[in-house]
Coordinates of C-alpha atoms in Angstrom, one line a residue:
Chain A
M1242 CA 8.6 4.8 0.2
S1243 CA 8.9 1.6 2.0
T1244 CA 10.5 1.5 5.2
A1245 CA 13.6 -0.5 3.9
D1246 CA 13.8 2.3 1.2
R1247 CA 13.7 4.9 3.8
L1248 CA 16.3 3.1 5.7
I1249 CA 18.8 3.0 2.5
E1250 CA 18.0 6.5 1.7
S1251 CA 19.2 7.8 5.5
T1252 CA 22.2 5.5 5.3
R1253 CA 23.2 7.1 1.9
E1254 CA 22.7 10.4 3.4
L1255 CA 24.6 9.8 6.6
L1256 CA 27.6 8.0 4.6
W1257 CA 27.8 11.4 2.7
E1258 CA 27.8 13.7 5.3
R1259 CA 29.4 12.0 8.3
G1260 CA 31.3 8.7 6.6
Y1261 CA 30.8 5.1 7.8
V1262 CA 32.3 5.6 11.5
G1263 CA 30.3 8.4 11.8
T1264 CA 27.1 6.9 10.9
S1265 CA 25.5 4.8 13.9
P1266 CA 22.6 2.6 13.4
K1267 CA 20.9 4.8 16.0
A1268 CA 21.3 7.6 13.9
I1269 CA 19.9 6.0 10.5
Q1270 CA 16.8 4.8 12.5
Q1271 CA 16.0 8.3 13.8
R1272 CA 16.4 9.7 10.2
A1273 CA 14.3 6.8 8.5
G1274 CA 11.8 7.2 11.5
A1275 CA 11.9 3.5 12.0
G1276 CA 12.6 1.5 14.9
Q1277 CA 15.4 -0.7 15.8
G1278 CA 13.1 -3.6 15.3
S1279 CA 12.2 -2.7 12.0
M1280 CA 15.5 -2.1 10.9
Y1281 CA 16.7 -5.4 11.8
H1282 CA 13.9 -7.0 10.5
H1283 CA 15.0 -5.6 6.8
F1284 CA 19.0 -5.8 7.4
T1285 CA 21.2 -7.6 9.3
G1286 CA 23.0 -4.5 10.4
K1287 CA 24.8 -1.5 9.8
P1288 CA 27.4 -3.1 7.1
D1289 CA 24.3 -4.7 5.5
L1290 CA 22.6 -1.4 5.2
A1291 CA 25.8 0.4 4.1
L1292 CA 26.4 -2.3 1.3
A1293 CA 22.6 -1.7 0.2
A1294 CA 23.2 2.3 0.2
I1295 CA 26.6 2.0 -1.5
R1296 CA 25.4 -0.2 -4.0
R1297 CA 22.5 2.1 -4.8
T1298 CA 24.7 5.2 -5.4
A1299 CA 26.9 3.1 -7.5
E1300 CA 24.0 2.0 -9.7
E1301 CA 22.7 5.5 -10.0
M1302 CA 26.2 6.9 -10.7
C1303 CA 26.7 4.1 -13.4
A1304 CA 23.2 4.7 -14.8
K1305 CA 23.7 8.8 -15.5
A1306 CA 27.4 7.8 -16.8
E1307 CA 25.7 5.5 -19.2
E1308 CA 23.0 7.9 -20.2
L1309 CA 25.7 10.4 -21.5
L1310 CA 28.3 7.8 -22.8
S1311 CA 25.6 6.1 -25.0
A1312 CA 24.2 9.3 -26.4
P1313 CA 24.4 10.1 -29.9
G1314 CA 27.5 12.1 -30.9
T1315 CA 31.2 11.6 -31.2
A1316 CA 33.3 10.3 -28.9
M1317 CA 34.6 13.5 -27.5
D1318 CA 31.0 15.0 -27.4
R1319 CA 30.1 12.1 -24.9
V1320 CA 33.4 12.4 -23.1
A1321 CA 32.8 16.1 -22.8
A1322 CA 29.3 15.7 -21.8
Y1323 CA 30.1 13.2 -19.0
L1324 CA 32.9 15.6 -17.6
H1325 CA 30.7 18.6 -17.7
R1326 CA 27.4 17.1 -16.1
E1327 CA 26.6 18.9 -13.2
R1328 CA 28.3 17.9 -10.1
D1329 CA 28.7 19.1 -6.4
A1330 CA 32.6 19.3 -6.6
L1331 CA 32.9 20.5 -3.2
K1332 CA 31.1 17.7 -1.7
G1333 CA 33.3 15.2 -3.6
C1334 CA 32.3 12.0 -5.6
P1335 CA 29.8 9.8 -3.3
I1336 CA 31.6 6.6 -4.6
G1337 CA 35.2 7.7 -5.0
R1338 CA 35.3 9.6 -1.4
L1339 CA 34.8 5.8 0.1
T1340 CA 38.5 5.0 -0.7
Q1341 CA 39.4 7.5 2.0
D1342 CA 37.1 6.0 4.4
P1343 CA 39.2 3.2 6.5
D1344 CA 36.2 1.1 7.6
V1345 CA 34.7 0.9 4.1
M1346 CA 38.2 0.0 2.5
A1347 CA 39.0 -2.7 5.4
D1348 CA 35.7 -4.6 4.7
P1349 CA 36.1 -6.5 1.2
A1350 CA 32.0 -6.6 0.9
L1351 CA 31.8 -2.6 1.0
R1352 CA 35.1 -1.8 -1.1
A1353 CA 33.6 -4.4 -4.0
P1354 CA 31.1 -2.0 -5.2
V1355 CA 33.5 1.1 -4.9
D1356 CA 36.2 -1.1 -6.9
E1357 CA 33.3 -2.4 -9.4
T1358 CA 32.1 1.1 -10.2
L1359 CA 35.3 2.9 -10.9
A1360 CA 36.7 0.1 -13.0
W1361 CA 33.0 0.1 -14.8
L1362 CA 33.4 3.7 -15.6
R1363 CA 37.6 3.2 -17.2
E1364 CA 35.9 0.1 -18.9
R1365 CA 32.8 2.3 -20.4
L1366 CA 35.2 5.4 -21.0
A1367 CA 37.9 3.1 -22.9
R1368 CA 34.9 1.7 -25.2
V1369 CA 33.9 5.1 -26.1
L1370 CA 37.4 6.3 -27.1
E1371 CA 37.9 3.0 -28.8
E1372 CA 34.7 3.6 -31.0
G1373 CA 36.0 7.2 -31.7
R1374 CA 39.2 5.6 -33.3
E1375 CA 37.5 3.1 -35.1
R1376 CA 35.3 5.6 -36.4
G1377 CA 38.2 7.9 -37.4
E1378 CA 37.0 10.7 -35.3
L1379 CA 40.3 10.2 -32.9
D1380 CA 43.7 9.6 -34.2
A1381 CA 45.5 6.0 -33.5
A1382 CA 48.2 7.5 -31.2
L1383 CA 45.6 7.6 -28.7
D1384 CA 45.5 4.7 -25.8
P1385 CA 42.1 4.4 -25.0
R1386 CA 42.6 2.4 -21.8
A1387 CA 45.2 4.4 -20.3
T1388 CA 43.4 7.5 -21.3
A1389 CA 40.3 6.0 -19.7
A1390 CA 42.1 5.8 -16.5
T1391 CA 43.3 9.3 -16.6
I1392 CA 39.9 10.6 -17.3
V1393 CA 38.3 8.6 -14.1
A1394 CA 41.5 9.8 -12.0
T1395 CA 41.5 13.4 -13.2
L1396 CA 37.7 13.5 -12.3
Q1397 CA 38.4 11.9 -8.9
G1398 CA 41.5 14.2 -8.4
A1399 CA 39.5 17.5 -9.2
Y1400 CA 37.4 16.7 -6.5
V1401 CA 40.4 16.7 -4.2
L1402 CA 41.7 20.2 -5.4
A1403 CA 38.3 21.5 -4.9
R1404 CA 37.7 20.3 -1.4
A1405 CA 41.4 21.5 -0.5
A1406 CA 40.5 24.9 -2.1
G1407 CA 37.1 25.2 -0.7
S1408 CA 36.2 26.5 -4.5
V1409 CA 35.1 24.7 -7.9
R1410 CA 37.9 26.7 -9.9
P1411 CA 40.6 23.8 -9.8
F1412 CA 38.1 21.2 -10.4
D1413 CA 36.9 23.2 -13.5
Q1414 CA 40.7 23.9 -14.5
A1415 CA 41.5 20.1 -14.2
I1416 CA 38.5 19.2 -16.4
T1417 CA 39.5 22.2 -19.0
G1418 CA 42.8 20.5 -19.4
V1419 CA 42.0 17.2 -20.2
L1420 CA 39.5 18.1 -22.5
G1421 CA 42.1 20.3 -23.8
L1422 CA 44.7 17.3 -24.2
L1423 CA 42.3 14.9 -25.8
T1424 CA 41.2 17.7 -28.2
A1425 CA 44.5 17.4 -29.7
H1426 CA 43.8 13.7 -30.8
V1427 CA 40.4 14.8 -32.7
R1428 CA 41.3 14.1 -36.4
P1429 CA 39.9 17.0 -38.5
T1430 CA 36.6 16.1 -40.4
E1431 CA 37.2 15.6 -44.3
Chain B
M345 CA 65.4 13.9 17.9
S346 CA 64.3 16.5 20.4
T347 CA 60.9 15.7 22.1
A348 CA 59.2 18.4 19.9
D349 CA 60.6 16.5 17.0
R350 CA 59.3 13.1 18.0
L351 CA 55.6 14.4 18.9
I352 CA 55.6 15.8 15.2
E353 CA 56.7 12.8 13.8
S354 CA 54.5 10.6 16.0
T355 CA 51.5 12.7 15.1
R356 CA 52.1 12.6 11.4
E357 CA 52.5 8.9 11.6
L358 CA 49.2 8.5 13.3
L359 CA 47.4 11.1 10.9
W360 CA 48.4 9.0 8.3
E361 CA 47.3 5.5 9.7
R362 CA 44.2 6.7 11.6
G363 CA 43.3 10.2 10.4
Y364 CA 42.6 13.2 12.4
V365 CA 39.6 12.0 14.6
G366 CA 41.2 8.8 15.4
T367 CA 44.6 10.5 16.6
S368 CA 44.2 11.2 20.2
P369 CA 46.5 13.0 22.4
K370 CA 47.4 10.1 24.4
A371 CA 48.5 8.0 21.8
I372 CA 50.6 10.6 20.4
Q373 CA 52.2 10.7 23.7
Q374 CA 52.6 6.9 24.0
R375 CA 54.2 6.9 20.3
A376 CA 56.3 9.7 21.1
G377 CA 57.6 8.5 24.6
A378 CA 56.5 11.9 25.9
G379 CA 54.5 12.9 29.0
Q380 CA 51.5 14.9 29.0
G381 CA 53.2 17.8 30.5
S382 CA 56.0 17.7 27.9
M383 CA 53.3 17.7 24.8
Y384 CA 51.6 21.0 26.3
H385 CA 55.0 22.6 27.0
H386 CA 55.6 22.4 23.3
F387 CA 51.9 22.8 21.9
T388 CA 48.6 24.0 22.8
G389 CA 47.0 20.7 21.8
K390 CA 46.2 18.4 19.0
P391 CA 45.2 20.9 16.4
D392 CA 48.4 22.7 17.0
L393 CA 50.3 19.6 16.8
A394 CA 48.7 18.6 13.9
L395 CA 49.2 21.6 12.2
A396 CA 53.0 21.3 12.6
A397 CA 52.6 17.7 11.5
I398 CA 51.0 18.5 8.0
R399 CA 53.1 21.5 7.5
R400 CA 56.1 19.4 7.8
T401 CA 54.6 16.9 5.1
A402 CA 53.9 19.5 3.0
E403 CA 57.2 21.1 3.3
E404 CA 58.9 17.4 2.5
M405 CA 56.5 17.1 -0.4
C406 CA 57.3 20.4 -2.1
A407 CA 61.0 19.8 -1.6
K408 CA 60.8 16.6 -3.4
A409 CA 58.6 17.9 -6.1
E410 CA 61.0 21.3 -6.6
E411 CA 63.9 18.9 -7.0
L412 CA 62.6 16.9 -9.7
L413 CA 60.7 20.2 -11.4
S414 CA 63.9 22.1 -11.2
A415 CA 66.3 19.4 -12.7
P416 CA 67.9 19.5 -15.9
G417 CA 66.2 18.2 -19.0
T418 CA 63.1 19.2 -21.2
A419 CA 60.0 20.2 -19.6
M420 CA 58.4 16.8 -20.4
D421 CA 61.5 15.0 -18.9
R422 CA 60.7 16.7 -15.6
V423 CA 57.1 16.4 -15.6
A424 CA 57.6 12.5 -16.4
A425 CA 60.1 12.3 -13.5
Y426 CA 57.8 14.0 -11.2
L427 CA 54.9 11.5 -12.2
H428 CA 57.1 8.5 -12.0
R429 CA 58.8 9.1 -8.8
E430 CA 58.6 6.3 -6.1
R431 CA 55.2 6.5 -4.4
D432 CA 53.3 4.4 -2.0
A433 CA 50.0 4.4 -4.3
L434 CA 47.7 2.2 -1.9
K435 CA 48.4 4.6 1.0
G436 CA 47.5 7.6 -0.8
C437 CA 48.8 11.2 -0.8
P438 CA 49.5 12.3 2.7
I439 CA 48.2 15.9 1.8
G440 CA 45.5 14.7 -0.8
R441 CA 43.9 12.2 1.5
L442 CA 43.6 14.9 4.1
T443 CA 40.6 16.4 2.0
Q444 CA 38.7 13.7 3.1
D445 CA 38.9 14.1 6.5
P446 CA 36.1 16.2 7.9
D447 CA 37.8 17.7 10.8
V448 CA 40.7 18.9 8.9
M449 CA 38.6 20.5 6.3
A450 CA 36.4 22.1 8.9
D451 CA 39.3 23.8 10.6
P452 CA 40.6 26.6 8.4
A453 CA 44.2 26.7 10.0
L454 CA 44.6 23.0 9.1
R455 CA 43.0 23.1 5.7
A456 CA 45.3 25.9 4.9
P457 CA 48.6 24.0 4.4
V458 CA 46.8 21.5 2.3
D459 CA 45.2 23.9 0.0
E460 CA 48.6 25.9 -0.3
T461 CA 50.8 22.4 -1.1
L462 CA 48.3 21.6 -4.1
A463 CA 48.1 25.3 -5.4
W464 CA 51.5 25.3 -5.3
L465 CA 52.2 22.2 -7.1
R466 CA 49.8 23.3 -9.9
E467 CA 51.7 26.7 -10.1
R468 CA 54.9 24.9 -10.3
L469 CA 54.0 22.5 -13.0
A470 CA 52.2 25.4 -15.0
R471 CA 55.7 27.2 -14.7
V472 CA 57.4 24.1 -15.9
L473 CA 55.0 23.8 -19.0
E474 CA 55.0 27.5 -19.5
E475 CA 59.0 27.3 -19.8
G476 CA 58.6 24.2 -22.2
R477 CA 56.3 26.3 -24.7
E478 CA 58.9 29.2 -24.4
R479 CA 61.7 27.1 -25.3
G480 CA 59.6 25.4 -28.2
E481 CA 59.7 21.9 -26.6
L482 CA 55.9 21.9 -26.5
D483 CA 53.2 23.2 -28.9
A484 CA 51.6 26.6 -28.2
A485 CA 48.3 24.6 -28.1
L486 CA 49.2 23.4 -24.7
D487 CA 47.2 25.8 -22.0
P488 CA 49.8 25.6 -19.0
R489 CA 47.7 26.5 -16.2
A490 CA 44.7 24.0 -17.3
T491 CA 47.0 21.2 -17.9
A492 CA 49.1 21.4 -14.5
A493 CA 45.6 21.2 -13.0
T494 CA 44.9 18.2 -14.9
I495 CA 48.2 16.3 -14.1
V496 CA 47.9 17.2 -10.2
A497 CA 44.2 15.9 -10.3
T498 CA 45.2 12.8 -12.4
L499 CA 47.7 12.1 -9.8
Q500 CA 45.2 12.6 -6.8
G501 CA 42.6 10.6 -8.6
A502 CA 45.2 7.7 -9.3
Y503 CA 45.5 7.1 -5.4
V504 CA 41.6 6.9 -5.6
L505 CA 41.7 4.3 -8.1
A506 CA 44.3 2.5 -6.7
R507 CA 42.9 2.3 -3.2
A508 CA 39.5 1.3 -4.7
A509 CA 40.8 -1.5 -6.8
G510 CA 43.6 -2.5 -3.9
S511 CA 46.3 -2.7 -6.8
V512 CA 48.6 0.0 -8.3
R513 CA 47.5 -1.0 -11.8
P514 CA 45.2 2.0 -12.3
F515 CA 47.4 4.1 -10.4
D516 CA 49.9 3.4 -13.4
Q517 CA 47.7 3.3 -16.1
A518 CA 46.4 6.7 -15.2
I519 CA 49.9 8.2 -15.3
T520 CA 50.7 6.5 -18.5
G521 CA 47.5 7.8 -20.1
V522 CA 48.3 11.5 -19.1
L523 CA 52.0 11.2 -20.2
G524 CA 50.8 9.9 -23.7
L525 CA 48.5 12.9 -24.0
L526 CA 51.4 15.3 -23.0
T527 CA 53.4 13.4 -25.3
A528 CA 51.2 14.6 -28.4
H529 CA 52.3 18.1 -27.4
V530 CA 56.1 17.6 -27.6
R531 CA 57.3 19.3 -30.7
P532 CA 59.7 17.5 -33.0
T533 CA 63.2 18.5 -32.2
E534 CA 65.0 19.9 -35.4

């Protein structure tokens, strides 16, 4: 891994473990095994590194979601696969969690990739549901856009419930519940 | 207001604005117009005050929810009233937000009221949905417990989406979506 990559990866880990305020340039350098000069050679400072780290996390998250949501199968299969994919429920979503980080939210440049990722997910899920309706898999009463927002919100909120409870149980319940509600819109195959 | 009450109210405001780490005993005293001696006369320290503050917020939140969920009307009416009640979507949920505060989550005494509040909400909503099923307002396919977890998760996640977007729009969409999904389970009245 290049020094720049090591610095980005270390920033990602520290953002995840300690949040933005709790992540010092010194700690990033130590974890990356890079000197101060090297860090400032590649990045203008902590905000610049944090932006690269958040963007990389966002790209990975969208790539994983895209893989599952563009797979073969019905709209319902794909949404279920996306909701059931392995997640570290107790740690929370690496993107969603940033919305509670006051310094990230206060900086428009850092908030942008958070906003874009969650907006992209809603949009992508809405397209899957829309396809399901067009193919006659889902009934016409289903509102693709609002339902997509509900799916993304359920996932983000499920992390909140799991962290509060110190248990994955309410996370799993919330996912089961939203899939149950969606199932009611699946049209019987002829 | 008594000094103890002023100290609790100031702690609530500061927790909301700055989080636990960002709230110093000094700042609490200044906002409450109370001296250090007075603060330590009433409370053993910041964790004790934070606990009183979180408990008061939790009690108010449960009381508001109970008022709407025990009102007359169908199960669906009551859930809709609860989801539509006025909320400051961009500020987030004063209880749910604490799950992203590492110091609150690391302290079992401070995490307990957060967990209890969200568990109580799930339980209370499950009872409303169960009643709706028993009265024949909702169809038997609806899983009250899982659906209740989905409703609480949608609300918590809707705050995440609103904060990321800097707009109430995705919050409103997620609420519209979950109510739309629930509506499919409302049985036609005879």
